[in-house]
Every structure is written in structure tokens, then in C-alpha cells.
mmCIF file of C-alpha atoms in Angstrom:
data_model
loop_
_atom_site.group_PDB
_atom_site.id
_atom_site.type_symbol
_atom_site.label_atom_id
_atom_site.label_comp_id
_atom_site.label_asym_id
_atom_site.label_seq_id
_atom_site.Cartn_x
_atom_site.Cartn_y
_atom_site.Cartn_z
ATOM 1 C CA UNK A 2 122.647 101.426 105.853
ATOM 2 C CA UNK A 3 124.276 104.789 105.252
ATOM 3 C CA UNK A 4 122.369 105.225 101.990
ATOM 4 C CA UNK A 5 119.015 104.657 103.696
ATOM 5 C CA UNK A 6 119.807 107.130 106.455
ATOM 6 C CA UNK A 7 120.943 109.708 103.920
ATOM 7 C CA UNK A 8 117.768 109.171 101.896
ATOM 8 C CA UNK A 9 115.572 109.689 104.947
ATOM 9 C CA UNK A 10 117.471 112.814 105.964
ATOM 10 C CA UNK A 11 117.162 114.241 102.444
ATOM 11 C CA UNK A 12 113.407 113.593 102.438
ATOM 12 C CA UNK A 13 112.991 115.239 105.831
ATOM 13 C CA UNK A 14 115.014 118.262 104.739
ATOM 14 C CA UNK A 15 112.898 118.541 101.580
ATOM 15 C CA UNK A 16 109.741 118.502 103.713
ATOM 16 C CA UNK A 17 111.165 121.196 105.959
ATOM 17 C CA UNK A 18 112.137 123.372 102.999
ATOM 18 C CA UNK A 19 108.690 122.909 101.463
ATOM 19 C CA UNK A 20 107.028 123.926 104.702
ATOM 20 C CA UNK A 21 109.232 126.972 105.115
ATOM 21 C CA UNK A 22 108.635 127.978 101.500
ATOM 22 C CA UNK A 23 104.898 127.965 102.116
ATOM 23 C CA UNK A 24 105.100 129.924 105.352
ATOM 24 C CA UNK A 25 107.711 132.379 104.090
ATOM 25 C CA UNK A 26 105.483 133.866 101.405
ATOM 26 C CA UNK A 27 103.230 136.659 102.624
ATOM 27 C CA UNK A 28 99.827 136.215 101.077
ATOM 28 C CA UNK A 29 96.899 138.560 101.564
ATOM 29 C CA UNK A 30 94.349 135.818 100.945
ATOM 30 C CA UNK A 31 96.072 133.229 103.144
ATOM 31 C CA UNK A 32 93.558 133.524 105.953
ATOM 32 C CA UNK A 33 90.700 133.231 103.492
ATOM 33 C CA UNK A 34 92.113 130.150 101.814
ATOM 34 C CA UNK A 35 93.308 128.284 104.890
ATOM 35 C CA UNK A 36 91.436 125.124 103.924
ATOM 36 C CA UNK A 37 93.122 124.915 100.504
ATOM 37 C CA UNK A 38 96.554 125.636 101.944
ATOM 38 C CA UNK A 39 96.105 123.024 104.646
ATOM 39 C CA UNK A 40 95.016 120.494 102.047
ATOM 40 C CA UNK A 41 98.072 121.223 99.883
ATOM 41 C CA UNK A 42 100.439 121.002 102.838
ATOM 42 C CA UNK A 43 98.860 117.732 103.938
ATOM 43 C CA UNK A 44 99.282 116.368 100.410
ATOM 44 C CA UNK A 45 102.949 117.368 100.400
ATOM 45 C CA UNK A 46 103.555 115.598 103.700
ATOM 46 C CA UNK A 47 101.639 112.515 102.565
ATOM 47 C CA UNK A 48 103.746 112.273 99.400
ATOM 48 C CA UNK A 49 106.980 112.764 101.328
ATOM 49 C CA UNK A 50 106.025 110.181 103.946
ATOM 50 C CA UNK A 51 105.063 107.650 101.277
ATOM 51 C CA UNK A 52 108.332 108.299 99.450
ATOM 52 C CA UNK A 53 110.271 107.818 102.688
ATOM 53 C CA UNK A 54 108.470 104.556 103.428
ATOM 54 C CA UNK A 55 109.055 103.407 99.854
ATOM 55 C CA UNK A 56 112.730 104.275 100.117
ATOM 56 C CA UNK A 57 113.017 102.438 103.392
ATOM 57 C CA UNK A 58 111.245 99.369 101.970
ATOM 58 C CA UNK A 59 113.533 99.453 98.933
ATOM 59 C CA UNK A 60 116.572 99.694 101.175
ATOM 60 C CA UNK A 61 115.431 96.827 103.383
ATOM 61 C CA UNK A 62 114.707 94.639 100.360
ATOM 62 C CA UNK A 63 118.216 95.295 98.978
ATOM 63 C CA UNK A 64 119.822 93.916 102.158
#
């Protein structure tokens, strides 16, 4: 159970770091390209969520 919790925490931290990396960069065209940035951020979260669910399913199947 510890491994699964650690895996979920690592995934959440990676999502947080990814979000902060995107917001920490000043970009002159950010306001003009909001749609593209939102799409990329949504894709990142979707991938992370799917990876977390996959990791949880893998962990449950191992027990």
C-alpha cells in the first residue's frame, strides 16, 4: 500500500511542478494564445490522471 500512495503523491507533485512551470514563464503572447495553452495544460492533466489511475489499477491487481 505504501508504494501506491508514494506513486500517487509523485504523480500529483509532477502535475504541480508542470503547472508551476507553465505559469512561471512570462510570455508576451500568453494572452493571445490562451486557447492553445489551456489545451496543453488540459492534456497534461489528462495524461497525469490516466497514469495515476493506471498505477492505482496496477497496484490493486498486484494485491
